[in-house]
């Protein structure tokens, strides 16, 4: 056992994400097909990959359909005159994501002392993205912040599987008909070098179908390797204050949602110590939800960066670094097996480097590792297994 580069695991885990079942992965062969022939496991995986490629072609986008450009266009939103399309919201959501991306990357660069690399791309059918990644920094091993604007189509069952509460995303379409959609979002993951400084993730997004169905989703969450209760309370309180401004019921609902969503089911523990998470939000005026998403994005820097600044120069041992890498291993497991955004990006032909930007550069898996009783590692494991209340 030891540290492992994420790239060496990626191909194997991606096949699992793209549809191979646990039974197929565990056995030597797949169940018999219609002709009674039992196919070897490798053949099944290749068939799954081929089916995914066919789906990407049908959607109008694929892993290699992007075109790199030297400079980001003024907007990645295309001019649509579709009846029911909220062009104004599409444009303003993208504008807000770009504004937040600039502000967050500037603050992170000022703390780290290193600059982000920027990649910009477009697609022939509209949309594109701006990915910014800081690697091998002074404070951050890897920090990424990526804007995506996507136009595509998906089968109804695939689109439905991305929802949290059974929202009817295929409204207006006949059974079996593909659903054209628009999506815009800003996502980020930041992995500090120091194991005393927590990892942070956020994602805020807006979806529409050409059938006139719309919804917002998003959230911010924190993943420490070591527990400093005042830090977690600060992060949660920042977002509770935002929630309370918009709806006094938001925080309790969205905090619980985050605890449930970020559970690594096969481990019986959470990825981190939560925050807020919401999806399928269309129960009120879109302007109200847009304002909430905007304030959540504006709270990323004050909620998170002071914690990194506080711990970036803390002393640590090799054993503590190895524990951080093991917790990063859990991060990888969740993202490649359960995270709906990762699965959605892979199935819809998103840009691979942007989809997998969230993964740390290094992680660690130790066989049957158990923290010593009474240790700091055991203390935070208790919090991972039994979610707590952090905000007042």
mmCIF file with all atom_site columns, C-alpha atoms in Angstrom, residues 30-158:
data_model
loop_
_atom_site.group_PDB
_atom_site.id
_atom_site.type_symbol
_atom_site.label_atom_id
_atom_site.label_alt_id
_atom_site.label_comp_id
_atom_site.label_asym_id
_atom_site.label_entity_id
_atom_site.label_seq_id
_atom_site.pdbx_PDB_ins_code
_atom_site.Cartn_x
_atom_site.Cartn_y
_atom_site.Cartn_z
_atom_site.occupancy
_atom_site.B_iso_or_equiv
_atom_site.pdbx_formal_charge
_atom_site.auth_seq_id
_atom_site.auth_comp_id
_atom_site.auth_asym_id
_atom_site.auth_atom_id
_atom_site.pdbx_PDB_model_num
ATOM 1   C CA . UNK A 1 30  ? -21.780 -11.685 -17.674 1.00 0.00 ? 30  UNK A CA 1
ATOM 2   C CA . UNK A 1 31  ? -25.197 -13.331 -17.655 1.00 0.00 ? 31  UNK A CA 1
ATOM 3   C CA . UNK A 1 32  ? -26.235 -14.946 -20.900 1.00 0.00 ? 32  UNK A CA 1
ATOM 4   C CA . UNK A 1 33  ? -27.589 -12.627 -23.555 1.00 0.00 ? 33  UNK A CA 1
ATOM 5   C CA . UNK A 1 34  ? -30.637 -13.123 -25.737 1.00 0.00 ? 34  UNK A CA 1
ATOM 6   C CA . UNK A 1 35  ? -28.816 -15.764 -27.778 1.00 0.00 ? 35  UNK A CA 1
ATOM 7   C CA . UNK A 1 36  ? -27.753 -17.693 -24.671 1.00 0.00 ? 36  UNK A CA 1
ATOM 8   C CA . UNK A 1 37  ? -24.073 -16.780 -25.092 1.00 0.00 ? 37  UNK A CA 1
ATOM 9   C CA . UNK A 1 38  ? -22.173 -15.884 -21.934 1.00 0.00 ? 38  UNK A CA 1
ATOM 10  C CA . UNK A 1 39  ? -19.866 -12.976 -22.677 1.00 0.00 ? 39  UNK A CA 1
ATOM 11  C CA . UNK A 1 40  ? -16.563 -12.448 -20.813 1.00 0.00 ? 40  UNK A CA 1
ATOM 12  C CA . UNK A 1 41  ? -16.434 -9.515  -18.433 1.00 0.00 ? 41  UNK A CA 1
ATOM 13  C CA . UNK A 1 42  ? -14.037 -7.554  -20.674 1.00 0.00 ? 42  UNK A CA 1
ATOM 14  C CA . UNK A 1 43  ? -16.460 -7.808  -23.578 1.00 0.00 ? 43  UNK A CA 1
ATOM 15  C CA . UNK A 1 44  ? -19.258 -6.434  -21.420 1.00 0.00 ? 44  UNK A CA 1
ATOM 16  C CA . UNK A 1 45  ? -17.135 -3.469  -20.323 1.00 0.00 ? 45  UNK A CA 1
ATOM 17  C CA . UNK A 1 46  ? -16.188 -2.698  -23.906 1.00 0.00 ? 46  UNK A CA 1
ATOM 18  C CA . UNK A 1 47  ? -19.845 -2.889  -24.908 1.00 0.00 ? 47  UNK A CA 1
ATOM 19  C CA . UNK A 1 48  ? -20.726 -0.467  -22.101 1.00 0.00 ? 48  UNK A CA 1
ATOM 20  C CA . UNK A 1 49  ? -18.044 1.946   -23.307 1.00 0.00 ? 49  UNK A CA 1
ATOM 21  C CA . UNK A 1 50  ? -19.295 1.670   -26.896 1.00 0.00 ? 50  UNK A CA 1
ATOM 22  C CA . UNK A 1 51  ? -22.851 2.345   -25.748 1.00 0.00 ? 51  UNK A CA 1
ATOM 23  C CA . UNK A 1 52  ? -21.651 5.448   -23.918 1.00 0.00 ? 52  UNK A CA 1
ATOM 24  C CA . UNK A 1 53  ? -19.893 6.673   -27.072 1.00 0.00 ? 53  UNK A CA 1
ATOM 25  C CA . UNK A 1 54  ? -23.074 6.109   -29.085 1.00 0.00 ? 54  UNK A CA 1
ATOM 26  C CA . UNK A 1 55  ? -25.037 8.084   -26.500 1.00 0.00 ? 55  UNK A CA 1
ATOM 27  C CA . UNK A 1 56  ? -22.602 10.983  -26.764 1.00 0.00 ? 56  UNK A CA 1
ATOM 28  C CA . UNK A 1 57  ? -23.004 11.055  -30.544 1.00 0.00 ? 57  UNK A CA 1
ATOM 29  C CA . UNK A 1 58  ? -26.780 11.127  -30.169 1.00 0.00 ? 58  UNK A CA 1
ATOM 30  C CA . UNK A 1 59  ? -26.549 13.960  -27.640 1.00 0.00 ? 59  UNK A CA 1
ATOM 31  C CA . UNK A 1 60  ? -24.622 16.154  -30.075 1.00 0.00 ? 60  UNK A CA 1
ATOM 32  C CA . UNK A 1 61  ? -21.535 16.449  -27.831 1.00 0.00 ? 61  UNK A CA 1
ATOM 33  C CA . UNK A 1 62  ? -18.642 14.128  -27.046 1.00 0.00 ? 62  UNK A CA 1
ATOM 34  C CA . UNK A 1 63  ? -15.363 14.042  -25.169 1.00 0.00 ? 63  UNK A CA 1
ATOM 35  C CA . UNK A 1 64  ? -13.436 15.397  -28.161 1.00 0.00 ? 64  UNK A CA 1
ATOM 36  C CA . UNK A 1 65  ? -15.978 17.804  -29.677 1.00 0.00 ? 65  UNK A CA 1
ATOM 37  C CA . UNK A 1 66  ? -14.592 20.905  -27.956 1.00 0.00 ? 66  UNK A CA 1
ATOM 38  C CA . UNK A 1 67  ? -12.391 23.418  -29.770 1.00 0.00 ? 67  UNK A CA 1
ATOM 39  C CA . UNK A 1 68  ? -9.745  25.350  -27.838 1.00 0.00 ? 68  UNK A CA 1
ATOM 40  C CA . UNK A 1 69  ? -9.679  29.110  -28.277 1.00 0.00 ? 69  UNK A CA 1
ATOM 41  C CA . UNK A 1 70  ? -7.111  31.671  -27.146 1.00 0.00 ? 70  UNK A CA 1
ATOM 42  C CA . UNK A 1 71  ? -9.573  33.982  -25.440 1.00 0.00 ? 71  UNK A CA 1
ATOM 43  C CA . UNK A 1 72  ? -12.989 33.490  -23.898 1.00 0.00 ? 72  UNK A CA 1
ATOM 44  C CA . UNK A 1 73  ? -15.829 34.980  -25.952 1.00 0.00 ? 73  UNK A CA 1
ATOM 45  C CA . UNK A 1 74  ? -17.953 37.626  -24.290 1.00 0.00 ? 74  UNK A CA 1
ATOM 46  C CA . UNK A 1 75  ? -20.588 34.952  -23.670 1.00 0.00 ? 75  UNK A CA 1
ATOM 47  C CA . UNK A 1 76  ? -20.859 31.192  -24.194 1.00 0.00 ? 76  UNK A CA 1
ATOM 48  C CA . UNK A 1 77  ? -24.656 31.430  -24.396 1.00 0.00 ? 77  UNK A CA 1
ATOM 49  C CA . UNK A 1 78  ? -26.033 31.029  -27.907 1.00 0.00 ? 78  UNK A CA 1
ATOM 50  C CA . UNK A 1 79  ? -28.925 33.117  -29.223 1.00 0.00 ? 79  UNK A CA 1
ATOM 51  C CA . UNK A 1 80  ? -32.014 30.917  -29.018 1.00 0.00 ? 80  UNK A CA 1
ATOM 52  C CA . UNK A 1 81  ? -35.548 31.975  -29.845 1.00 0.00 ? 81  UNK A CA 1
ATOM 53  C CA . UNK A 1 82  ? -37.131 28.859  -28.341 1.00 0.00 ? 82  UNK A CA 1
ATOM 54  C CA . UNK A 1 83  ? -40.538 29.392  -26.878 1.00 0.00 ? 83  UNK A CA 1
ATOM 55  C CA . UNK A 1 84  ? -40.260 29.181  -23.099 1.00 0.00 ? 84  UNK A CA 1
ATOM 56  C CA . UNK A 1 85  ? -36.470 29.562  -22.972 1.00 0.00 ? 85  UNK A CA 1
ATOM 57  C CA . UNK A 1 86  ? -35.398 32.025  -20.291 1.00 0.00 ? 86  UNK A CA 1
ATOM 58  C CA . UNK A 1 87  ? -32.560 33.641  -22.210 1.00 0.00 ? 87  UNK A CA 1
ATOM 59  C CA . UNK A 1 88  ? -32.196 36.414  -19.676 1.00 0.00 ? 88  UNK A CA 1
ATOM 60  C CA . UNK A 1 89  ? -31.645 33.970  -16.803 1.00 0.00 ? 89  UNK A CA 1
ATOM 61  C CA . UNK A 1 90  ? -29.252 31.891  -18.879 1.00 0.00 ? 90  UNK A CA 1
ATOM 62  C CA . UNK A 1 91  ? -27.125 34.945  -19.616 1.00 0.00 ? 91  UNK A CA 1
ATOM 63  C CA . UNK A 1 92  ? -27.221 36.369  -16.114 1.00 0.00 ? 92  UNK A CA 1
ATOM 64  C CA . UNK A 1 93  ? -26.367 33.025  -14.535 1.00 0.00 ? 93  UNK A CA 1
ATOM 65  C CA . UNK A 1 94  ? -23.330 32.689  -16.800 1.00 0.00 ? 94  UNK A CA 1
ATOM 66  C CA . UNK A 1 95  ? -22.308 36.285  -16.088 1.00 0.00 ? 95  UNK A CA 1
ATOM 67  C CA . UNK A 1 96  ? -22.529 35.662  -12.352 1.00 0.00 ? 96  UNK A CA 1
ATOM 68  C CA . UNK A 1 97  ? -20.499 32.449  -12.622 1.00 0.00 ? 97  UNK A CA 1
ATOM 69  C CA . UNK A 1 98  ? -17.783 34.250  -14.560 1.00 0.00 ? 98  UNK A CA 1
ATOM 70  C CA . UNK A 1 99  ? -17.723 37.104  -12.053 1.00 0.00 ? 99  UNK A CA 1
ATOM 71  C CA . UNK A 1 100 ? -17.446 34.650  -9.145  1.00 0.00 ? 100 UNK A CA 1
ATOM 72  C CA . UNK A 1 101 ? -14.784 32.601  -10.921 1.00 0.00 ? 101 UNK A CA 1
ATOM 73  C CA . UNK A 1 102 ? -12.646 35.739  -11.330 1.00 0.00 ? 102 UNK A CA 1
ATOM 74  C CA . UNK A 1 103 ? -13.091 36.799  -7.694  1.00 0.00 ? 103 UNK A CA 1
ATOM 75  C CA . UNK A 1 104 ? -12.449 33.345  -6.187  1.00 0.00 ? 104 UNK A CA 1
ATOM 76  C CA . UNK A 1 105 ? -9.389  32.609  -8.342  1.00 0.00 ? 105 UNK A CA 1
ATOM 77  C CA . UNK A 1 106 ? -7.941  36.041  -7.534  1.00 0.00 ? 106 UNK A CA 1
ATOM 78  C CA . UNK A 1 107 ? -8.340  35.441  -3.782  1.00 0.00 ? 107 UNK A CA 1
ATOM 79  C CA . UNK A 1 108 ? -6.817  31.948  -3.990  1.00 0.00 ? 108 UNK A CA 1
ATOM 80  C CA . UNK A 1 109 ? -3.852  33.200  -6.048  1.00 0.00 ? 109 UNK A CA 1
ATOM 81  C CA . UNK A 1 110 ? -3.211  35.972  -3.537  1.00 0.00 ? 110 UNK A CA 1
ATOM 82  C CA . UNK A 1 111 ? -3.098  33.444  -0.697  1.00 0.00 ? 111 UNK A CA 1
ATOM 83  C CA . UNK A 1 112 ? -0.980  30.914  -2.579  1.00 0.00 ? 112 UNK A CA 1
ATOM 84  C CA . UNK A 1 113 ? 1.370   33.171  -4.537  1.00 0.00 ? 113 UNK A CA 1
ATOM 85  C CA . UNK A 1 114 ? 0.931   31.096  -7.711  1.00 0.00 ? 114 UNK A CA 1
ATOM 86  C CA . UNK A 1 115 ? -1.277  31.678  -10.740 1.00 0.00 ? 115 UNK A CA 1
ATOM 87  C CA . UNK A 1 116 ? -4.011  29.562  -12.293 1.00 0.00 ? 116 UNK A CA 1
ATOM 88  C CA . UNK A 1 117 ? -3.612  28.016  -15.718 1.00 0.00 ? 117 UNK A CA 1
ATOM 89  C CA . UNK A 1 118 ? -6.610  28.813  -17.910 1.00 0.00 ? 118 UNK A CA 1
ATOM 90  C CA . UNK A 1 119 ? -8.065  26.677  -20.714 1.00 0.00 ? 119 UNK A CA 1
ATOM 91  C CA . UNK A 1 120 ? -10.954 28.005  -22.803 1.00 0.00 ? 120 UNK A CA 1
ATOM 92  C CA . UNK A 1 121 ? -12.985 25.977  -25.270 1.00 0.00 ? 121 UNK A CA 1
ATOM 93  C CA . UNK A 1 122 ? -16.145 26.188  -27.316 1.00 0.00 ? 122 UNK A CA 1
ATOM 94  C CA . UNK A 1 123 ? -18.379 23.659  -29.075 1.00 0.00 ? 123 UNK A CA 1
ATOM 95  C CA . UNK A 1 124 ? -19.821 23.884  -32.580 1.00 0.00 ? 124 UNK A CA 1
ATOM 96  C CA . UNK A 1 125 ? -23.396 23.561  -31.294 1.00 0.00 ? 125 UNK A CA 1
ATOM 97  C CA . UNK A 1 126 ? -22.955 26.283  -28.684 1.00 0.00 ? 126 UNK A CA 1
ATOM 98  C CA . UNK A 1 127 ? -21.584 26.432  -25.189 1.00 0.00 ? 127 UNK A CA 1
ATOM 99  C CA . UNK A 1 128 ? -18.103 25.693  -23.953 1.00 0.00 ? 128 UNK A CA 1
ATOM 100 C CA . UNK A 1 129 ? -16.151 26.393  -20.824 1.00 0.00 ? 129 UNK A CA 1
ATOM 101 C CA . UNK A 1 130 ? -13.382 28.126  -18.923 1.00 0.00 ? 130 UNK A CA 1
ATOM 102 C CA . UNK A 1 131 ? -11.266 25.902  -16.683 1.00 0.00 ? 131 UNK A CA 1
ATOM 103 C CA . UNK A 1 132 ? -8.712  27.336  -14.291 1.00 0.00 ? 132 UNK A CA 1
ATOM 104 C CA . UNK A 1 133 ? -6.370  25.052  -12.378 1.00 0.00 ? 133 UNK A CA 1
ATOM 105 C CA . UNK A 1 134 ? -3.539  25.876  -9.985  1.00 0.00 ? 134 UNK A CA 1
ATOM 106 C CA . UNK A 1 135 ? -1.125  22.965  -9.602  1.00 0.00 ? 135 UNK A CA 1
ATOM 107 C CA . UNK A 1 136 ? 1.929   22.513  -7.397  1.00 0.00 ? 136 UNK A CA 1
ATOM 108 C CA . UNK A 1 137 ? 1.329   25.750  -5.568  1.00 0.00 ? 137 UNK A CA 1
ATOM 109 C CA . UNK A 1 138 ? 2.842   26.986  -2.341  1.00 0.00 ? 138 UNK A CA 1
ATOM 110 C CA . UNK A 1 139 ? -0.351  26.405  -0.347  1.00 0.00 ? 139 UNK A CA 1
ATOM 111 C CA . UNK A 1 140 ? -2.494  24.279  -2.643  1.00 0.00 ? 140 UNK A CA 1
ATOM 112 C CA . UNK A 1 141 ? -1.385  21.010  -4.184  1.00 0.00 ? 141 UNK A CA 1
ATOM 113 C CA . UNK A 1 142 ? -4.254  21.486  -6.626  1.00 0.00 ? 142 UNK A CA 1
ATOM 114 C CA . UNK A 1 143 ? -7.060  24.018  -6.866  1.00 0.00 ? 143 UNK A CA 1
ATOM 115 C CA . UNK A 1 144 ? -9.538  24.138  -9.724  1.00 0.00 ? 144 UNK A CA 1
ATOM 116 C CA . UNK A 1 145 ? -12.460 26.351  -10.651 1.00 0.00 ? 145 UNK A CA 1
ATOM 117 C CA . UNK A 1 146 ? -14.342 25.526  -13.844 1.00 0.00 ? 146 UNK A CA 1
ATOM 118 C CA . UNK A 1 147 ? -17.218 27.178  -15.712 1.00 0.00 ? 147 UNK A CA 1
ATOM 119 C CA . UNK A 1 148 ? -19.254 25.050  -18.111 1.00 0.00 ? 148 UNK A CA 1
ATOM 120 C CA . UNK A 1 149 ? -22.068 25.917  -20.500 1.00 0.00 ? 149 UNK A CA 1
ATOM 121 C CA . UNK A 1 150 ? -23.634 22.825  -22.099 1.00 0.00 ? 150 UNK A CA 1
ATOM 122 C CA . UNK A 1 151 ? -26.232 22.324  -24.844 1.00 0.00 ? 151 UNK A CA 1
ATOM 123 C CA . UNK A 1 152 ? -27.204 18.722  -25.500 1.00 0.00 ? 152 UNK A CA 1
ATOM 124 C CA . UNK A 1 153 ? -29.936 16.098  -25.298 1.00 0.00 ? 153 UNK A CA 1
ATOM 125 C CA . UNK A 1 154 ? -30.451 12.994  -23.191 1.00 0.00 ? 154 UNK A CA 1
ATOM 126 C CA . UNK A 1 155 ? -32.839 10.049  -22.974 1.00 0.00 ? 155 UNK A CA 1
ATOM 127 C CA . UNK A 1 156 ? -35.584 10.647  -20.436 1.00 0.00 ? 156 UNK A CA 1
ATOM 128 C CA . UNK A 1 157 ? -34.450 7.911   -18.072 1.00 0.00 ? 157 UNK A CA 1
ATOM 129 C CA . UNK A 1 158 ? -30.887 9.246   -18.003 1.00 0.00 ? 158 UNK A CA 1
#
